[in-house]
XYZ file of N, CA and C in Angstrom:
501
model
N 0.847 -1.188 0.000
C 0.000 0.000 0.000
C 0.888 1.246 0.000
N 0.431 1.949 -0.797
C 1.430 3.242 -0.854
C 1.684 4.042 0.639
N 2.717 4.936 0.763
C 2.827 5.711 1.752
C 2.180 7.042 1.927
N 0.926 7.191 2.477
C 0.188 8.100 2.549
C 0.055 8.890 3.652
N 0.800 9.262 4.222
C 1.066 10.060 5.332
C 1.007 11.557 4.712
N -0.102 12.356 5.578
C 0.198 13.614 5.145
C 0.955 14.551 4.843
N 2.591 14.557 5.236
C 3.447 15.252 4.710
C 4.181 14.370 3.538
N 3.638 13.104 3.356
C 4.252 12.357 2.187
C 3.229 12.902 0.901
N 1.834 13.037 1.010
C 0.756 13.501 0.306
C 1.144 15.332 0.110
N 1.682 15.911 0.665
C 1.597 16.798 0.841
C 3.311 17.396 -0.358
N 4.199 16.382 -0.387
C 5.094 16.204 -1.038
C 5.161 15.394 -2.224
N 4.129 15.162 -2.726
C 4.118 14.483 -3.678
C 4.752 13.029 -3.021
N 5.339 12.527 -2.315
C 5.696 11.466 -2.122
C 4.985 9.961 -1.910
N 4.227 9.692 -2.903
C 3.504 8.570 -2.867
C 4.189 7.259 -3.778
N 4.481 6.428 -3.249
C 5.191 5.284 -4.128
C 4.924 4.665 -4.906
N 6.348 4.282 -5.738
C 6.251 4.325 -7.540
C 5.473 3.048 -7.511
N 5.016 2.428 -9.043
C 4.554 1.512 -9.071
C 5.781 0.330 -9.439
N 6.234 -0.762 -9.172
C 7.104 -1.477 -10.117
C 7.715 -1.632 -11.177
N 6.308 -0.766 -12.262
C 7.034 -0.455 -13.191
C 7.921 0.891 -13.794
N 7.678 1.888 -12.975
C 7.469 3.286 -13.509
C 9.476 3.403 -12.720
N 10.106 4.432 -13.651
C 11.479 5.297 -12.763
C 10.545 5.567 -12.183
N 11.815 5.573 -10.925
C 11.843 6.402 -9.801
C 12.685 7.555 -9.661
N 13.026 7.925 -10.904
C 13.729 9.093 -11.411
C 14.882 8.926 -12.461
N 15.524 10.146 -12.968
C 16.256 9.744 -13.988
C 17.797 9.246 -13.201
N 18.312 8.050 -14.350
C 19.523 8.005 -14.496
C 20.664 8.919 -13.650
N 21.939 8.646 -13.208
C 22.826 10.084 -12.720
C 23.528 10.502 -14.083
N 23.653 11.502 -14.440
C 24.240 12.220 -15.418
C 25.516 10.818 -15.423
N 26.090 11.022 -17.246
C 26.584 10.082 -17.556
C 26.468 8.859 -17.565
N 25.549 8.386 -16.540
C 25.351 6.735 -16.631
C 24.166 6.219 -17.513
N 23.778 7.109 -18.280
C 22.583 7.270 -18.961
C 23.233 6.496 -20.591
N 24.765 6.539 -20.262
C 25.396 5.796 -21.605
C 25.473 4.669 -21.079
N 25.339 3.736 -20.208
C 25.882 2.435 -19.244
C 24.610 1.501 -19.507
N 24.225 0.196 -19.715
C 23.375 -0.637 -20.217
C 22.865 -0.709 -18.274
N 21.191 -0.577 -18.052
C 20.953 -0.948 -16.854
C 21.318 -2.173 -16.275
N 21.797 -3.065 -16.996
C 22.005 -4.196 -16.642
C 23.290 -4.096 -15.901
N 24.157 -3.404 -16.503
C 25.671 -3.308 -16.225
C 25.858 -2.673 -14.786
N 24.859 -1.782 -15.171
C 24.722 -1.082 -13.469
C 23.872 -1.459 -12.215
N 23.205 -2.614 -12.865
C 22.684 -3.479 -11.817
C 23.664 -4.587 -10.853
N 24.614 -4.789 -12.049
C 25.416 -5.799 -11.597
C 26.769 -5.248 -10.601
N 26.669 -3.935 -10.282
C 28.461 -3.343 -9.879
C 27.680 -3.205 -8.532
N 28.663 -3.211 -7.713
C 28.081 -2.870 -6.133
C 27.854 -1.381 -5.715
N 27.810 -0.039 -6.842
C 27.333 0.802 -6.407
C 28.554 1.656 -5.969
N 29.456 1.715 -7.189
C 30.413 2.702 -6.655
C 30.434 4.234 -6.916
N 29.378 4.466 -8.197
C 28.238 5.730 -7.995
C 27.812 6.545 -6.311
N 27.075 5.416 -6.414
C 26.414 5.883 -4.985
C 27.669 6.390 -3.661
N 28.097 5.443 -3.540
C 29.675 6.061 -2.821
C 30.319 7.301 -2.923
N 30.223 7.652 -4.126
C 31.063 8.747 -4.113
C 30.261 9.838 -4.797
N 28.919 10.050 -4.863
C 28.123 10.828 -4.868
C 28.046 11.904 -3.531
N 28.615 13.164 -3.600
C 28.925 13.777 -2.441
C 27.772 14.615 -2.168
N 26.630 14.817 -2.481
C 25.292 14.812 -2.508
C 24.537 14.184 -1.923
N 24.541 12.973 -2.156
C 23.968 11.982 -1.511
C 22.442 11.824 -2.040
N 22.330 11.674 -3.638
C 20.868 11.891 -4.264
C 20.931 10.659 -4.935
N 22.199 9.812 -5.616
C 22.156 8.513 -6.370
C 21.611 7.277 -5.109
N 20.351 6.691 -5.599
C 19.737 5.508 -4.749
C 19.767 4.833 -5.909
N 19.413 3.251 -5.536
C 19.168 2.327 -6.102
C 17.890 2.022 -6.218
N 17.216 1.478 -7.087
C 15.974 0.923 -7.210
C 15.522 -0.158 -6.520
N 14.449 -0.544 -5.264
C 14.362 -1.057 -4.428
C 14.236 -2.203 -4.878
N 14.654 -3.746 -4.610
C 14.569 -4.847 -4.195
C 12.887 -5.432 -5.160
N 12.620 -6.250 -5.784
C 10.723 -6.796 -6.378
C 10.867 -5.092 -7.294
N 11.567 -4.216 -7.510
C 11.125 -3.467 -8.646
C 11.921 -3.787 -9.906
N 11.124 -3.649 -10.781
C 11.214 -4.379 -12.491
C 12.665 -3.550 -12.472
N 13.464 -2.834 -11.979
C 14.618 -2.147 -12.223
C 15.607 -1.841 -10.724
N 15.202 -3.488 -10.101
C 15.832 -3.556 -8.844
C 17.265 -3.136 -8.828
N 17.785 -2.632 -8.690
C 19.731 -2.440 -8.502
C 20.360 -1.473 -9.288
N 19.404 -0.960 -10.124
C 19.326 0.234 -11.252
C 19.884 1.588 -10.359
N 20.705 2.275 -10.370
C 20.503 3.716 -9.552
C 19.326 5.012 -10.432
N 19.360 5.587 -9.872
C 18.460 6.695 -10.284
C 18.723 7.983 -9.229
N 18.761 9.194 -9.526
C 18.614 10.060 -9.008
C 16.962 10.704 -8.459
N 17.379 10.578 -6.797
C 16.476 10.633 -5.892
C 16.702 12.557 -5.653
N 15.866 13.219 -5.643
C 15.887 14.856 -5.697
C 15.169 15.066 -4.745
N 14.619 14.397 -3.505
C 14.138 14.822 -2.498
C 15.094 15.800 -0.986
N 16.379 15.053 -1.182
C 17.174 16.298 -0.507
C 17.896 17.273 -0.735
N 17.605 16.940 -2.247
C 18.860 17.963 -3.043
C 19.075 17.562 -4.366
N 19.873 17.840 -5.068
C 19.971 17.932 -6.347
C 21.329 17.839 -6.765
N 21.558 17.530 -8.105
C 23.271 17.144 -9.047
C 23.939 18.232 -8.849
N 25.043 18.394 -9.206
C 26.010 19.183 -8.554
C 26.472 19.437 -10.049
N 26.842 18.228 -10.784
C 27.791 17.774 -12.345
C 28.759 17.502 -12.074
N 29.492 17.224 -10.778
C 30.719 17.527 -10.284
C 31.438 16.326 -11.005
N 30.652 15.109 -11.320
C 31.509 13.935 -12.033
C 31.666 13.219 -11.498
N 31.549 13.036 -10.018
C 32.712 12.016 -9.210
C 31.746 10.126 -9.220
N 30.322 10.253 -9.862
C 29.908 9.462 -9.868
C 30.530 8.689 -11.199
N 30.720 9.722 -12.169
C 31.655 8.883 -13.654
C 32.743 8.555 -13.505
N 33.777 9.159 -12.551
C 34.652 9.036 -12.335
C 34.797 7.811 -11.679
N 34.003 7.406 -10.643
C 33.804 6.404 -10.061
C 33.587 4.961 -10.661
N 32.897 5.077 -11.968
C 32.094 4.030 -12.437
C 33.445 3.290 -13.340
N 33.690 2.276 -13.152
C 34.445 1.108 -13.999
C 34.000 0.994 -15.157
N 33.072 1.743 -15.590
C 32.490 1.399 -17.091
C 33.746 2.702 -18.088
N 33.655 3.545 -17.549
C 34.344 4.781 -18.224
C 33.491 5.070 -19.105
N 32.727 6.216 -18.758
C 31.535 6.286 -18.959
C 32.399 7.932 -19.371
N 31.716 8.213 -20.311
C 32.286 9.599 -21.262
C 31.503 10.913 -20.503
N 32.537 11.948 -20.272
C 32.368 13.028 -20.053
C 31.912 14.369 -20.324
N 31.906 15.089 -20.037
C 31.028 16.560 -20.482
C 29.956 17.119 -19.759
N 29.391 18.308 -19.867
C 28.174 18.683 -19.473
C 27.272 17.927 -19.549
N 26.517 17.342 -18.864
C 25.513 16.492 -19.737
C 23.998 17.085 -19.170
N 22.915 16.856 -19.935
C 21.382 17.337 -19.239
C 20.671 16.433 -18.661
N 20.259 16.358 -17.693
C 19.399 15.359 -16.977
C 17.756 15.297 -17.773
N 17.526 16.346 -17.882
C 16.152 16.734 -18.282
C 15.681 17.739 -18.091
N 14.534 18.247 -17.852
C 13.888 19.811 -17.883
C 12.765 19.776 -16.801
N 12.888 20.653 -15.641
C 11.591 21.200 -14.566
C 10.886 21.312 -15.210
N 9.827 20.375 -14.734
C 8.259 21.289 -15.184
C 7.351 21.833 -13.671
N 7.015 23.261 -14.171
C 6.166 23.451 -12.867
C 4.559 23.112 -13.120
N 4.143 22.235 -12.409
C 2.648 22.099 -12.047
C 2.272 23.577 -11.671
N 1.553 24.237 -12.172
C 1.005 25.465 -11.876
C -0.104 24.932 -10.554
N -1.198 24.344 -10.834
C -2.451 23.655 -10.592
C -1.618 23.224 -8.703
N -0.347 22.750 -8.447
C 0.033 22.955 -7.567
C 1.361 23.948 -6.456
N 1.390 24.820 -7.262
C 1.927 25.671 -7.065
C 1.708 26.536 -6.248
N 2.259 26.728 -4.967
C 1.574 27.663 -4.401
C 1.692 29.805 -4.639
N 2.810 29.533 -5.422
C 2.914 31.114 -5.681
C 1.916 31.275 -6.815
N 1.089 30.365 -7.610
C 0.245 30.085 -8.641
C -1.179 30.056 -8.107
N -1.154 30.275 -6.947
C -2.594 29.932 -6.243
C -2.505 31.001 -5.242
N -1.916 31.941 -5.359
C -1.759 33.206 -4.690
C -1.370 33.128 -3.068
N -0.266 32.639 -2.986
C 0.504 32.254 -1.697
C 1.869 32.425 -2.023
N 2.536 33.691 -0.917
C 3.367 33.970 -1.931
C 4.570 32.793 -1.340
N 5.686 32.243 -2.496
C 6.845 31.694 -2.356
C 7.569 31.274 -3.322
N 9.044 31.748 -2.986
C 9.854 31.761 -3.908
C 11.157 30.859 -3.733
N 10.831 29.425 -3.353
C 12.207 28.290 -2.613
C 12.374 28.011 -4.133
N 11.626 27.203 -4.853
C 12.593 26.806 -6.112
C 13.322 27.846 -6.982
N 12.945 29.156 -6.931
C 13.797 30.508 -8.185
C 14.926 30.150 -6.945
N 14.816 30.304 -6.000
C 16.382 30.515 -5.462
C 17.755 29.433 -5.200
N 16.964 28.473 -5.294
C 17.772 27.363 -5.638
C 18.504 27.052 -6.919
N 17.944 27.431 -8.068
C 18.376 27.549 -9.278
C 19.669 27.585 -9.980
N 20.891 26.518 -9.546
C 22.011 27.488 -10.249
C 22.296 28.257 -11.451
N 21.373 27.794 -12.424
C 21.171 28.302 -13.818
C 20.351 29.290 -13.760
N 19.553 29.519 -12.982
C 18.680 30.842 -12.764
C 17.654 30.421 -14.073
N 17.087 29.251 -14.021
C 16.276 28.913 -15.015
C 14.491 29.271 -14.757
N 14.251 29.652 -13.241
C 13.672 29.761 -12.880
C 13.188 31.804 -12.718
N 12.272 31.999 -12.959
C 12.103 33.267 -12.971
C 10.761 33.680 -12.678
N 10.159 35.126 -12.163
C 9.539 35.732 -11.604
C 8.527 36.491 -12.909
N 7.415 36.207 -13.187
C 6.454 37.297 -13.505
C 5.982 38.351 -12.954
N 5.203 39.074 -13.717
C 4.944 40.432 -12.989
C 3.874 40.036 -11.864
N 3.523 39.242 -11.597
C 2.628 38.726 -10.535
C 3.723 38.019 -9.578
N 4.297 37.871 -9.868
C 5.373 37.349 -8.721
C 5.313 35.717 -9.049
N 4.951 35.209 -9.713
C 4.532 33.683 -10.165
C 5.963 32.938 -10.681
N 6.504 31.626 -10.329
C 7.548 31.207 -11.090
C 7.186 30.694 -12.495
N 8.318 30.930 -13.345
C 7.886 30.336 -14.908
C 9.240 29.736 -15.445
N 9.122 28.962 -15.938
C 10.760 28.483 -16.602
C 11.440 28.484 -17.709
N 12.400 28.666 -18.170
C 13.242 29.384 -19.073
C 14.095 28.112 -19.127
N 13.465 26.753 -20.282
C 13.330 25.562 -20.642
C 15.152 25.646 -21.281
N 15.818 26.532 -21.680
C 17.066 26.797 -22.460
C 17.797 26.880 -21.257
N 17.816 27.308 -20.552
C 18.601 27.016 -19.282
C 18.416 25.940 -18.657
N 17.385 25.189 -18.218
C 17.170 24.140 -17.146
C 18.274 22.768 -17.321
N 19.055 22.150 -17.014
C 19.684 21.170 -16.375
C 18.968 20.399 -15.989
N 17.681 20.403 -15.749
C 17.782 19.478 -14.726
C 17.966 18.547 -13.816
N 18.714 19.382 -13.216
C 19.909 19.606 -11.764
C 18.937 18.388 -10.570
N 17.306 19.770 -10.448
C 16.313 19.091 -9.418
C 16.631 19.462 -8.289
N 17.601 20.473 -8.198
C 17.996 21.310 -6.974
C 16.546 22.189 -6.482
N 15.496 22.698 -7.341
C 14.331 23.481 -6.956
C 13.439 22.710 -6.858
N 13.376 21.275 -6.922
C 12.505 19.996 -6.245
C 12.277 19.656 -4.561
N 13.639 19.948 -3.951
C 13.487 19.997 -2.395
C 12.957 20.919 -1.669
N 13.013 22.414 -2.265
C 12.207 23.380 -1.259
C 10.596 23.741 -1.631
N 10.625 22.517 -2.516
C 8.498 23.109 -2.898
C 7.977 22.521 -2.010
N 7.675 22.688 -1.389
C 6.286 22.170 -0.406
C 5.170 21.553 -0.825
N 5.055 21.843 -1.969
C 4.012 21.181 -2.332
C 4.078 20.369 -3.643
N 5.070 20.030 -3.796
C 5.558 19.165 -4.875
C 4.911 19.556 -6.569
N 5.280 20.495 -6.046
C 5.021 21.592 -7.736
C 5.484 21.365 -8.585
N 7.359 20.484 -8.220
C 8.312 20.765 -9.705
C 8.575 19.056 -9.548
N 8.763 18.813 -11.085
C 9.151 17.504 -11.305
C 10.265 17.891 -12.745
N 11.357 16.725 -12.663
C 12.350 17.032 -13.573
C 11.052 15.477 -14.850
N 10.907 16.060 -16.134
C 10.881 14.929 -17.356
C 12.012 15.127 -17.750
N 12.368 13.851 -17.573
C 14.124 13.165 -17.986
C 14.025 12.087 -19.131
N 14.882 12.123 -19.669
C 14.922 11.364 -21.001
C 15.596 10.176 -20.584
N 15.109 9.020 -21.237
C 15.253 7.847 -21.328
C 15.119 6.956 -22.358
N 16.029 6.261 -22.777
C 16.112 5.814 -24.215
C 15.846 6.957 -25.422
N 16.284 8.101 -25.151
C 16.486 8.784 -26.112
C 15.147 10.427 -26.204
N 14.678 9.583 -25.431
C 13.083 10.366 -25.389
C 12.610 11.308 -24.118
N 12.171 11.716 -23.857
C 11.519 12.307 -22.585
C 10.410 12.029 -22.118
N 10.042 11.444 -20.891
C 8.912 11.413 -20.531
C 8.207 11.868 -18.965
């Protein structure tokens, strides 16, 4: 049964189904076959100085898989997870995917004022209307998922690409 506790409801935090990510890939490992990264003991996760690369839990169709978890924080790019990985997994900037803001849960969108995800932003992808409302500036976004931990109300979600696509 899912976890329905009111500050889990209140965070969007209700649990995935078996089949669905539980978020995207960590930058660079998005070139690595899931299989390959099912099979290594997780030397990603180790040296993720963040502390956002989890594994995919145990009975899920993508048990041992890592994925980036954005509930305490967000990518850095710093590398040390590629660096880490025995695959040698190729370098560069890479994009995770793109914030989308749920307006519909938004609370600066529903006339309450707050501004935690614009300030988190290292790209400053995030920006202010003349109503004071956040809106996003899709050419900048990373998604990093650094403005995922301070919404309260689970407004922002990163669509991250997978197999080539976004969803």
């Amino acid at each position: 049964m899912p976890d329905m506790s009111r500050r889990a409801f209140l965070r969007g935090a209700v649990l995935s189904k078996e089949h669905q990510f539980l978020g995207p890939m960590p930058p660079w490992l998005g070139e690595v076959a899931a299989e390959t990264c099912r099979a290594c003991p997780g030397f990603c996760l180790e040296a993720c100085g963040e502390g956002v690369i989890r594994r995919h839990p145990e009975g899920h169709a993508l048990a041992g898989a890592p994925y980036l978890s954005f509930r305490e924080g967000g990518c850095t790019f710093c590398g040390d997870c590629a660096g880490a990985c025995p695959q040698g997994v190729p370098r560069g900037r890479p994009r995770i995917g793109t914030a989308v803001l749920h307006r519909e849960r938004c609370l600066a969108w529903n006339r309450v004022i707050c501004m935690g995800c614009m300030g988190r932003c290292p790209e400053g992808a995030i920006v202010l209307d003349e109503r004071r409302r956040p809106f996003l500036l899709e050419e900048r976004c990373t998604g990093c998922g650094m403005c995922i931990s301070p919404c309260p109300t689970a407004a922002i979600a990163i669509s991250f690409n997978h197999n080539g696509r976004f969803t």
